[in-house]
PDB file of C-alpha atoms and ligand atoms in Angstrom:
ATOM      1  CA  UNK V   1       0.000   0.000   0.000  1.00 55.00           C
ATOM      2  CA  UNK V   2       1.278   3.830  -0.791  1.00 59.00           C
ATOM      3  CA  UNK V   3       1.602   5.850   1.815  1.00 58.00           C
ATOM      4  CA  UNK V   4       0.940   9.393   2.111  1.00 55.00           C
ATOM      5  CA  UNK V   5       4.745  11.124   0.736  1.00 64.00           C
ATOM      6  CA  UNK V   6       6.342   7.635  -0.299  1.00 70.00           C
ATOM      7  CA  UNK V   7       6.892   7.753  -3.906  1.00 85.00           C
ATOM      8  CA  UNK V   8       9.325   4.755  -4.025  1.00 94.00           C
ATOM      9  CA  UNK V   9       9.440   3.201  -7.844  1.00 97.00           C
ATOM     10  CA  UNK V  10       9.457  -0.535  -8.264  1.00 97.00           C
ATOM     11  CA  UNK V  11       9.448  -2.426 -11.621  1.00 97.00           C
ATOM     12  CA  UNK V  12       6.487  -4.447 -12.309  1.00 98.00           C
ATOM     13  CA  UNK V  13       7.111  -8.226 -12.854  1.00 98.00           C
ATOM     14  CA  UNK V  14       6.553  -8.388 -16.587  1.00 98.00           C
ATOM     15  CA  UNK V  15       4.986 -11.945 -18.763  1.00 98.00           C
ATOM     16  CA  UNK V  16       4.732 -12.240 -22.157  1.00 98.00           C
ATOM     17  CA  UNK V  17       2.689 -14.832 -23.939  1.00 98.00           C
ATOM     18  CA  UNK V  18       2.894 -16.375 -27.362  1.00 97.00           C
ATOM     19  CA  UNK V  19      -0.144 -17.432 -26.891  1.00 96.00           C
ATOM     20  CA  UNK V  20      -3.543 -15.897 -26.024  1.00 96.00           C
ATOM     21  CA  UNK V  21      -5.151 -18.856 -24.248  1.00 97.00           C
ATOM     22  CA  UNK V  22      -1.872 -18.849 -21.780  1.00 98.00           C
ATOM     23  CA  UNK V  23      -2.596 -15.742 -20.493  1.00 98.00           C
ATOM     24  CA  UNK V  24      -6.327 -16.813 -20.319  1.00 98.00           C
ATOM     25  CA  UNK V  25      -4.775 -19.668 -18.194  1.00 98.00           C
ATOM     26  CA  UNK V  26      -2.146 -17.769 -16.332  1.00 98.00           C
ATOM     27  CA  UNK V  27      -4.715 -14.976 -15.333  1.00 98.00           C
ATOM     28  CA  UNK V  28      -7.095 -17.959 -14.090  1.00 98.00           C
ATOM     29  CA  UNK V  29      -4.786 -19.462 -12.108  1.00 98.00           C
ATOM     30  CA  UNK V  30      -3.757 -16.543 -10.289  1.00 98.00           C
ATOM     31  CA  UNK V  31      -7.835 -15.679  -9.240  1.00 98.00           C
ATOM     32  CA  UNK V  32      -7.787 -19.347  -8.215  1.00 97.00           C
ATOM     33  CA  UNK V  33      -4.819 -19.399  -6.260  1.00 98.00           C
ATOM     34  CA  UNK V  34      -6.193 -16.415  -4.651  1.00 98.00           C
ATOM     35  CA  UNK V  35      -9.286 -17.714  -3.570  1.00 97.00           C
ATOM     36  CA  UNK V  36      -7.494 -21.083  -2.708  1.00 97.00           C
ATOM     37  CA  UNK V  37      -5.142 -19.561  -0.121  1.00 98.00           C
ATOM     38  CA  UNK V  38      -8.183 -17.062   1.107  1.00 98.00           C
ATOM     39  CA  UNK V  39     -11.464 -18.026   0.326  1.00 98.00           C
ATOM     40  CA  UNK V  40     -12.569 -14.501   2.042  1.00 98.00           C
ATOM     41  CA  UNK V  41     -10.807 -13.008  -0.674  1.00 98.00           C
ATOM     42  CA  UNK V  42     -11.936  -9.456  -1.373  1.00 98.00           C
ATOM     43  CA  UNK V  43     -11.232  -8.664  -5.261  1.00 98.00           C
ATOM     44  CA  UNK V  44     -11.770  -5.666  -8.350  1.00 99.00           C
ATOM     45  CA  UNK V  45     -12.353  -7.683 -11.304  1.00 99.00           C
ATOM     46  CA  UNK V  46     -12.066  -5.584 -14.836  1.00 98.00           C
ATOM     47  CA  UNK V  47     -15.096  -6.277 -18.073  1.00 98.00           C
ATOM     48  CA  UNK V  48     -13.810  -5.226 -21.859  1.00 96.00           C
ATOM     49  CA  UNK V  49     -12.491  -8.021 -24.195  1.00 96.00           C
ATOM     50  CA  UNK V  50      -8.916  -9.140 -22.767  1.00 98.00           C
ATOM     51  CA  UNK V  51     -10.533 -10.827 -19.561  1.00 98.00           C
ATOM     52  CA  UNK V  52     -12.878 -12.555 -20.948  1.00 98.00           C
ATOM     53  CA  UNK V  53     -11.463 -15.969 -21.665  1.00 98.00           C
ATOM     54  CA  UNK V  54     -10.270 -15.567 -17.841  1.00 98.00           C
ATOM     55  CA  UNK V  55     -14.292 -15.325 -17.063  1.00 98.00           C
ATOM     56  CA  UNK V  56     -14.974 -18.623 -19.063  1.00 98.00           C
ATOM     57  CA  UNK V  57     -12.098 -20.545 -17.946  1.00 98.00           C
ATOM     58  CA  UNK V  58     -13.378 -19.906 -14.340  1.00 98.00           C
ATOM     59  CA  UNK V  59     -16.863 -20.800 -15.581  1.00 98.00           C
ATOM     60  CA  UNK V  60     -15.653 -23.920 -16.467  1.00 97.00           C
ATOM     61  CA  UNK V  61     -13.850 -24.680 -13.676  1.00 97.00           C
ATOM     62  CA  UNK V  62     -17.393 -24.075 -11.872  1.00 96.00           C
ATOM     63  CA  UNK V  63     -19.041 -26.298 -14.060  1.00 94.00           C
ATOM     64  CA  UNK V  64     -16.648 -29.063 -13.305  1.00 91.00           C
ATOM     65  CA  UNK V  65     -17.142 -28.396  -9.536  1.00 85.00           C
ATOM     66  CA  UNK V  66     -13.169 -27.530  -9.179  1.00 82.00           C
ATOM     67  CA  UNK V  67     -13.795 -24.170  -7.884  1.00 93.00           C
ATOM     68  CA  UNK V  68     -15.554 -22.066  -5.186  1.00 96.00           C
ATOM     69  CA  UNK V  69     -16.126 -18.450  -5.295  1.00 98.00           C
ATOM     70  CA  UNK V  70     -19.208 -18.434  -2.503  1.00 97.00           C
ATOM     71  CA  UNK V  71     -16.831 -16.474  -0.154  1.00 98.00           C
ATOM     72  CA  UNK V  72     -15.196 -13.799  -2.082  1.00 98.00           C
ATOM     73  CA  UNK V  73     -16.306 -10.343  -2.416  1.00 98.00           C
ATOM     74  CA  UNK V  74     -16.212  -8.788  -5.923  1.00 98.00           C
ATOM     75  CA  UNK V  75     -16.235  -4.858  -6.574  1.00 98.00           C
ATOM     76  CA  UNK V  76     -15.947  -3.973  -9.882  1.00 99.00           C
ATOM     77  CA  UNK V  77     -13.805  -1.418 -11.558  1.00 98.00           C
ATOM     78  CA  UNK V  78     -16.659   1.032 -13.204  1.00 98.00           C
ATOM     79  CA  UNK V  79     -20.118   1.190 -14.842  1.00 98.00           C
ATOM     80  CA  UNK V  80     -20.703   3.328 -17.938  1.00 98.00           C
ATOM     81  CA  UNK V  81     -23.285   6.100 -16.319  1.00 98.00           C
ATOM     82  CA  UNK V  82     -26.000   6.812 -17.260  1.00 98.00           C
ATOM     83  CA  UNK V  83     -27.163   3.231 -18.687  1.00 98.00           C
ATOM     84  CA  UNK V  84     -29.697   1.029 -18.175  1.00 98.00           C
ATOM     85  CA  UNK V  85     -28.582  -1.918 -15.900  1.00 98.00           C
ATOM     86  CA  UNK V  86     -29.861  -4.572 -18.088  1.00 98.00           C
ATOM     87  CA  UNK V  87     -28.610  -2.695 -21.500  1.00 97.00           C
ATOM     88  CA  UNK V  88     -26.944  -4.909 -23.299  1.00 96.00           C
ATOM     89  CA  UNK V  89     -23.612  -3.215 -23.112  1.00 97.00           C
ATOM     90  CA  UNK V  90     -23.312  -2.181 -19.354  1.00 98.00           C
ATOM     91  CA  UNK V  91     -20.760  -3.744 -17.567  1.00 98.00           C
ATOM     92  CA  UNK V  92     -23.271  -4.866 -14.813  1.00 98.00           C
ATOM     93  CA  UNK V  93     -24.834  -7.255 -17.688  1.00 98.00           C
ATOM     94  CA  UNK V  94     -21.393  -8.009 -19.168  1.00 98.00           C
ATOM     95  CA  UNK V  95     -20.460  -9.691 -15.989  1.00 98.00           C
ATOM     96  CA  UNK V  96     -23.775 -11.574 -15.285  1.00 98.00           C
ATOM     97  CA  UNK V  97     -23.382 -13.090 -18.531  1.00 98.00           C
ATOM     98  CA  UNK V  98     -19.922 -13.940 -18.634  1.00 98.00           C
ATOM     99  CA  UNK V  99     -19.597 -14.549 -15.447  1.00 98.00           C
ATOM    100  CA  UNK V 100     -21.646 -13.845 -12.314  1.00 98.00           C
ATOM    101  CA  UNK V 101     -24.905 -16.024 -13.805  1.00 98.00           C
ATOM    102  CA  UNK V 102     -22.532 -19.259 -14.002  1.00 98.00           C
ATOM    103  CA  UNK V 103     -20.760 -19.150 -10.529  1.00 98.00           C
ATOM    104  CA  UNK V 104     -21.499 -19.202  -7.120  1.00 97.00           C
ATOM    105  CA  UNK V 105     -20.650 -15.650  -6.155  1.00 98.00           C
ATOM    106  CA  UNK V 106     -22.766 -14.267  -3.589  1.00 98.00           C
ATOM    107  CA  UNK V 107     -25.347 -11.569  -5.120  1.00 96.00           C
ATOM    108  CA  UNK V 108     -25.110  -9.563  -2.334  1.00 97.00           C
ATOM    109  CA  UNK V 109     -21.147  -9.771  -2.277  1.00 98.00           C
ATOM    110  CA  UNK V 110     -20.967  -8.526  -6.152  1.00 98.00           C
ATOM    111  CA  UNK V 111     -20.830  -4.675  -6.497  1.00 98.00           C
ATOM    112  CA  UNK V 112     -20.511  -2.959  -9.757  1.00 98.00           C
ATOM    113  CA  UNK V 113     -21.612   0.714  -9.624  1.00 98.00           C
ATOM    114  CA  UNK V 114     -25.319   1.215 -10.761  1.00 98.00           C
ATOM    115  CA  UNK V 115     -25.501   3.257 -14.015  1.00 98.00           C
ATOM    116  CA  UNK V 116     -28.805   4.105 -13.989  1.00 98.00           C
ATOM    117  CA  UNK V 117     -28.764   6.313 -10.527  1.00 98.00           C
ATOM    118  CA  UNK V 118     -29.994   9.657 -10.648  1.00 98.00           C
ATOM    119  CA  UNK V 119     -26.794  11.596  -9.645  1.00 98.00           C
ATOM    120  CA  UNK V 120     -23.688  10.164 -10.787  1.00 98.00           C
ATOM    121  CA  UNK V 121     -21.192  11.712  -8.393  1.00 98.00           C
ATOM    122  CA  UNK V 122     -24.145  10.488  -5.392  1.00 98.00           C
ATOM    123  CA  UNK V 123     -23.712   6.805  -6.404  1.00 98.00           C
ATOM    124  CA  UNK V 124     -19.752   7.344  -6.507  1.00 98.00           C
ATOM    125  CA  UNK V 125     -19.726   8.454  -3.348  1.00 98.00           C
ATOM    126  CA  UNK V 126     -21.375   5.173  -2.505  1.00 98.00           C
ATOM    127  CA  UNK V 127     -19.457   2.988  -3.753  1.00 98.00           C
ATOM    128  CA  UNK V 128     -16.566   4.268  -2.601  1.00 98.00           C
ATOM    129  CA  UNK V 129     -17.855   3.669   0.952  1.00 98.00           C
ATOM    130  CA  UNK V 130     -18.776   0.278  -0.037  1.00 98.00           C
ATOM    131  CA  UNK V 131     -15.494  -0.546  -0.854  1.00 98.00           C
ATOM    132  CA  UNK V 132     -13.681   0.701   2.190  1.00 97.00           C
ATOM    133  CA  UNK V 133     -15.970  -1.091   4.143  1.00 96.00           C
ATOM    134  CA  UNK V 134     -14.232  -4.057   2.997  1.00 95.00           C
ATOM    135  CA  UNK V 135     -11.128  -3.332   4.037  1.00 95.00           C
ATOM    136  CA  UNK V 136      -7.801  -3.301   1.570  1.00 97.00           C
ATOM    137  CA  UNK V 137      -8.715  -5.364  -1.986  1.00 98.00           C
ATOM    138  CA  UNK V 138      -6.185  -8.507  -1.575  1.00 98.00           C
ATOM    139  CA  UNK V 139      -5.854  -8.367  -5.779  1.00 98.00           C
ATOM    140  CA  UNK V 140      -7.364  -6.160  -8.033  1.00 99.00           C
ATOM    141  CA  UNK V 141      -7.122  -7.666 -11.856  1.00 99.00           C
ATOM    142  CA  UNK V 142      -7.120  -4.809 -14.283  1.00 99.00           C
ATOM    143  CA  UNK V 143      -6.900  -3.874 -18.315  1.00 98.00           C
ATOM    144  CA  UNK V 144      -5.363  -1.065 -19.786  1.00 98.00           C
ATOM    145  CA  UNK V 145      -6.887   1.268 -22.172  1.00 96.00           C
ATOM    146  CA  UNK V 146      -6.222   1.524 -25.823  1.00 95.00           C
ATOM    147  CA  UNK V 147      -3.882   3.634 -27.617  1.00 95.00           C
ATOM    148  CA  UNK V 148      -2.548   6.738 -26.057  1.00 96.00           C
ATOM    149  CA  UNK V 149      -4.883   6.840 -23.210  1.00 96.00           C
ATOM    150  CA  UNK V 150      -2.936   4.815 -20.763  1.00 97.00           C
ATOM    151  CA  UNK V 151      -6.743   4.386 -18.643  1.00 97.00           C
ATOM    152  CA  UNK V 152      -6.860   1.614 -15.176  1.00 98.00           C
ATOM    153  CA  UNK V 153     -10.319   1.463 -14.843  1.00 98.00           C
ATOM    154  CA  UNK V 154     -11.945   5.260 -16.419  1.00 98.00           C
ATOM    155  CA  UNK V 155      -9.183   7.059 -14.822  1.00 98.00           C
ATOM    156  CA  UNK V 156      -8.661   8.639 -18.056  1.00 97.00           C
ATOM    157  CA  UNK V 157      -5.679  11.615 -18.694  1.00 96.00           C
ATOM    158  CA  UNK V 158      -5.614  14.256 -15.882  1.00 97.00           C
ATOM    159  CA  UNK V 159      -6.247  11.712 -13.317  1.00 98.00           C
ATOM    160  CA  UNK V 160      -4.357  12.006  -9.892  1.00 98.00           C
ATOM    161  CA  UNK V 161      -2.732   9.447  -8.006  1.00 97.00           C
ATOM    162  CA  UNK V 162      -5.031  10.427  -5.144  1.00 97.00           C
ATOM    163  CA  UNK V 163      -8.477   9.932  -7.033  1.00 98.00           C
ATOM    164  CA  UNK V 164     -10.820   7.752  -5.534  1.00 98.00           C
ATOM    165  CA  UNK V 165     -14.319   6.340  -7.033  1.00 98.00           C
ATOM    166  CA  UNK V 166     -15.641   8.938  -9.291  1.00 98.00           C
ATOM    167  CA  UNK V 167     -17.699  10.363 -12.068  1.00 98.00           C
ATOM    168  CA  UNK V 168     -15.555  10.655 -15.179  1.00 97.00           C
ATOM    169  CA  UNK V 169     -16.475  11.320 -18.185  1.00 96.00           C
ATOM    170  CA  UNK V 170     -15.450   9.798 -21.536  1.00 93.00           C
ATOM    171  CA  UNK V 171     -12.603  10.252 -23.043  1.00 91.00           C
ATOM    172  CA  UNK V 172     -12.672  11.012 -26.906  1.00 93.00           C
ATOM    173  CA  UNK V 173     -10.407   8.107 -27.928  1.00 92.00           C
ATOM    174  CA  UNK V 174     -12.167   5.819 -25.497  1.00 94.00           C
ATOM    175  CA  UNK V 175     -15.600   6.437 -26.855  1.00 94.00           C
ATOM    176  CA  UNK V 176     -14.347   5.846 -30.287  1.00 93.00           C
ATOM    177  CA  UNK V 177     -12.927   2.391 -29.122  1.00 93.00           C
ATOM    178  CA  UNK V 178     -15.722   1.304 -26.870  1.00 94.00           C
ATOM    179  CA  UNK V 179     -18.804   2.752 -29.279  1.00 94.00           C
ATOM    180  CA  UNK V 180     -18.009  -1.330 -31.062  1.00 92.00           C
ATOM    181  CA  UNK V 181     -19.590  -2.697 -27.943  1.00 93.00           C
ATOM    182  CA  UNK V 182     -22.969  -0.873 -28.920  1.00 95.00           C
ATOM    183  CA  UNK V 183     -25.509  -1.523 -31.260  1.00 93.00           C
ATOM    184  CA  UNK V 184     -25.602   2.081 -32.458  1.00 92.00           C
ATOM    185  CA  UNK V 185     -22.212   4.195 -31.904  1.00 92.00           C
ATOM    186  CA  UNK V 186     -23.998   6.754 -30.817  1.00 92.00           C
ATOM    187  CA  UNK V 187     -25.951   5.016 -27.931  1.00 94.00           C
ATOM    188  CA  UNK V 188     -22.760   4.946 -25.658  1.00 96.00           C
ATOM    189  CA  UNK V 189     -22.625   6.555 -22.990  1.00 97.00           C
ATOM    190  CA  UNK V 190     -21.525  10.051 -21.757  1.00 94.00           C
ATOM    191  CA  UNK V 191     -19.311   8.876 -19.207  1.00 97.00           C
ATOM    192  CA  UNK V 192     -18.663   6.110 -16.619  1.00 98.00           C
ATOM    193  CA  UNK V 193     -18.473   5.530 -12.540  1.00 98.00           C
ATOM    194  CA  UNK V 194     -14.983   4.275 -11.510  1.00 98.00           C
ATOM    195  CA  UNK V 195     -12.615   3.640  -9.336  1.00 98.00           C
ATOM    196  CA  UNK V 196      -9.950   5.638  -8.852  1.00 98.00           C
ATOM    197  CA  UNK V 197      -6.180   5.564  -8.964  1.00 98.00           C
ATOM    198  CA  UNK V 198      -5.962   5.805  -5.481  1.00 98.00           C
ATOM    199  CA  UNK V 199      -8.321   2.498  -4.787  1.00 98.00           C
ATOM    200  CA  UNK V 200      -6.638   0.473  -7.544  1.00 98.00           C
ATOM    201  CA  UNK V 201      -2.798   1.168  -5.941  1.00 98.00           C
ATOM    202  CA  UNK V 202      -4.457   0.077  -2.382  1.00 98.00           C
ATOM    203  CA  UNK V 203      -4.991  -3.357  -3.477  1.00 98.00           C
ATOM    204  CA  UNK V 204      -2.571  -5.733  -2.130  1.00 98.00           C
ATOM    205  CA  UNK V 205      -1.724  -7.197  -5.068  1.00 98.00           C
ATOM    206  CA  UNK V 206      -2.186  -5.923  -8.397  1.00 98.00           C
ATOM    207  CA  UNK V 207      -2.383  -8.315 -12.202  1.00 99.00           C
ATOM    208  CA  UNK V 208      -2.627  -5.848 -15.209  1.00 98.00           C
ATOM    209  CA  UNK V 209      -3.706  -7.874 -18.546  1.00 98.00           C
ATOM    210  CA  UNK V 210      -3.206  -6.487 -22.212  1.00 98.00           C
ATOM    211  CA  UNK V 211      -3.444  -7.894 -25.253  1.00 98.00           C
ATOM    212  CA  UNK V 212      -3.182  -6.423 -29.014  1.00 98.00           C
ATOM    213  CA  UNK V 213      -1.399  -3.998 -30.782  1.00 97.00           C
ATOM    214  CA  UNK V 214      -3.654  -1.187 -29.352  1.00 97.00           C
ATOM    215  CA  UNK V 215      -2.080  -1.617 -25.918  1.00 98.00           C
ATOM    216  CA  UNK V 216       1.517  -1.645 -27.144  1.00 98.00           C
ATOM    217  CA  UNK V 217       1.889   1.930 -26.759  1.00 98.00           C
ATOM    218  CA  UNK V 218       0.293   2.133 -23.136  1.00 98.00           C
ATOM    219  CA  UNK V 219       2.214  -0.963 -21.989  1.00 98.00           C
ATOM    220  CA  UNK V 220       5.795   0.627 -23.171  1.00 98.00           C
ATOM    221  CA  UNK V 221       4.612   3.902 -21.191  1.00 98.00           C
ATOM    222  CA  UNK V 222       3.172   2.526 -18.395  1.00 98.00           C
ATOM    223  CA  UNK V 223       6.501   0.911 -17.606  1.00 98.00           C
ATOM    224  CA  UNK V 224       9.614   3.005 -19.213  1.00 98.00           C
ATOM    225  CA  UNK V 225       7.861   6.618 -19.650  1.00 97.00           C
ATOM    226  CA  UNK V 226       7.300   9.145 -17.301  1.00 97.00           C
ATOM    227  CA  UNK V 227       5.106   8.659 -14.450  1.00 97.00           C
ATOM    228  CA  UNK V 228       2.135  11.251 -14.180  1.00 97.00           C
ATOM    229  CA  UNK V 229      -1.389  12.161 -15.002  1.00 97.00           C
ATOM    230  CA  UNK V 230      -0.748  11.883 -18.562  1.00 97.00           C
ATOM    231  CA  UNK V 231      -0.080   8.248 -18.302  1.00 97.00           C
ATOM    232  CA  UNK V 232      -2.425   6.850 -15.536  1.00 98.00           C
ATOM    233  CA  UNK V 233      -1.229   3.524 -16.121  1.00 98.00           C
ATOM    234  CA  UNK V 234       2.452   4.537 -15.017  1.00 98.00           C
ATOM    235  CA  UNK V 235       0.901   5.527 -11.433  1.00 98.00           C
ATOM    236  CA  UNK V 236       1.204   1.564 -11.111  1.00 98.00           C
ATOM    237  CA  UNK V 237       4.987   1.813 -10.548  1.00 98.00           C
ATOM    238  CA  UNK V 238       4.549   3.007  -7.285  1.00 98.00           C
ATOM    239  CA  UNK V 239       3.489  -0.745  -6.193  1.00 98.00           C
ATOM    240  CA  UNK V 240       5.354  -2.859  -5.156  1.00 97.00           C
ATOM    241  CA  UNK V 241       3.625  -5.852  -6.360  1.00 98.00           C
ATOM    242  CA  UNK V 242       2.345  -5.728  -9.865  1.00 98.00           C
ATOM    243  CA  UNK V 243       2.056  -8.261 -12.342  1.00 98.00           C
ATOM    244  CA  UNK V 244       1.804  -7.230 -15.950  1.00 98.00           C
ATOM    245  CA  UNK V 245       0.770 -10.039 -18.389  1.00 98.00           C
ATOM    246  CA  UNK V 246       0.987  -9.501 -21.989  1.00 98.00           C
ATOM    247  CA  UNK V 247       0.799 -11.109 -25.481  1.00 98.00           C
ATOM    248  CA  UNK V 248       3.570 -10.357 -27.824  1.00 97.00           C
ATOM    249  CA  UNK V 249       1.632  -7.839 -30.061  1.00 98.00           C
ATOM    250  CA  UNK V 250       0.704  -6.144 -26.607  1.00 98.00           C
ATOM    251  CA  UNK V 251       4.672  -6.366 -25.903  1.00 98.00           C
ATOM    252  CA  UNK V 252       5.302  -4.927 -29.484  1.00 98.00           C
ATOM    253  CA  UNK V 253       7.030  -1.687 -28.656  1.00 98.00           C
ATOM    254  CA  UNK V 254       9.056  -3.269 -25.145  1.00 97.00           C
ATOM    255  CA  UNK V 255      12.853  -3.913 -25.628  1.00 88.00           C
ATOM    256  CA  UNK V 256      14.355  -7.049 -25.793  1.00 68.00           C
TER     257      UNK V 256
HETATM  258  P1  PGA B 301     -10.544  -4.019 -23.318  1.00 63.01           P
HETATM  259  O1  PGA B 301     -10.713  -2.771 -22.369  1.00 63.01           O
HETATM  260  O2  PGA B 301     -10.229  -5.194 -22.456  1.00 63.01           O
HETATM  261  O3  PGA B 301     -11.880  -4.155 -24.015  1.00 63.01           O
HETATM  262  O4  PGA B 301      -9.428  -3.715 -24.262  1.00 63.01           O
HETATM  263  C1  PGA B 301      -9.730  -2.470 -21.433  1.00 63.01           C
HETATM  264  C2  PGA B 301      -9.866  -1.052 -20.937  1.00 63.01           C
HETATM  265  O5  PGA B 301     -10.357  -0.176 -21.689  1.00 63.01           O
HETATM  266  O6  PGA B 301      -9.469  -0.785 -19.790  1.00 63.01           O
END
């Protein structure tokens, strides 16, 4: 955990995959191990495309009866806001589907932030208090926005290191990027409920996942550029336990 002054740098571990399904598996193993060694587990668990084939790995590992997730307490990263909670595209229906349907999560130990309250920065300001009620996050799994935007969660450009959950809105070259996930481009959302920086670095332990040649850029800044609110992502040098698992187009622009 950061405290308040100490600004200490420490390189992430860094693992890069040939393949897509071992980072599926490698990302699944390390939720399982998790829970194995503390079924109380409290996590953050991302939505988006790269951890999906962690969801239905686990899911299978459910349906086979080799895992247990009726302890753990899940708080989700963000909600697009405003948005209906069973639209097709929220996050909250992303992770019943893919994941929250076929387990045996508690329902009233999975939080995501609700997208369709009246006042955005109200429902924030619950969820933040959710989540501290829990005490510290023992892992928080996380993506990494596309391109130049260098996002953990929303926390788009400009973010501090001490933001916590928040309204943010959308930034321009996220919108473009996410608008696929909706029917009609112009149906997403205005902005999104999210964590911030500040509850993402107080997780114990932290697994970043990227894959593609739209994260190659963010990946190379988040650990060689400069750390700062231009580059969110870099904020995560300041743990001192992060994992970053990659496939090679992700690792594209790393040196050997
Ligand atoms: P993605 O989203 O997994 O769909 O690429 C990640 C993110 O935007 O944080």
């Amino acid at each position: 955990m950061i405290e308040a002054g100490d600004l200490t740098t420490y390189k992430p571990k860094v693992i890069v995959f040939s393949y897509t399904e071992e980072l599926d598996q490698f990302a699944t193993s390390r939720f399982v191990e998790q829970m194995t060694a503390k079924p109380h587990s409290v996590l953050t668990l991302p939505t988006g495309s790269t951890p999906k084939g962690m969801y239905d790995l686990l899911v299978k590992l459910r349906r086979a009866q080799d895992a247990d997730f009726n302890g753990l307490t899940i708080y989700n990263l963000d909600e697009y806001w405003p948005i209906k909670r069973d639209h097709p595209s929220s996050y909250t229906q992303y992770m019943r589907e893919n994941f929250i349907n076929h387990v045996n999560v508690r329902n009233d130990r999975w939080h995501i932030p609700n997208g369709e309250a009246r006042d955005a920065n109200d429902e924030a300001a619950y969820y933040e208090d959710l989540l501290c009620q829990s005490g510290r996050v023992d892992l928080a799994i996380i993506g990494i926005g596309p391109g130049t935007t260098c996002h953990i969660g929303f926390n788009e450009r400009g973010s501090s290191i001490e933001s916590r959950t928040r309204y943010m809105p959308l930034d321009e070259q996220t919108r473009q990027v996410n608008s696929r996930f909706f029917r009609d481009p112009n149906e997403i959302p205005s902005g999104t409920i999210t964590q911030g920086v500040a509850n993402i670095l107080e997780a114990k332990s932290i697994l970043l996942l990227a894959k593609g040649e739209s994260k190659a850029w963010g990946i190379n800044q988040t650990l060689n550029g400069p750390i700062g609110p231009e580059f969110p992502s870099s904020y995560l040098r300041y743990h001192p336990d992060v994992t970053v698992a990659i496939d090679q187009a992700a690792a594209g622009l790393l040196s050997r």
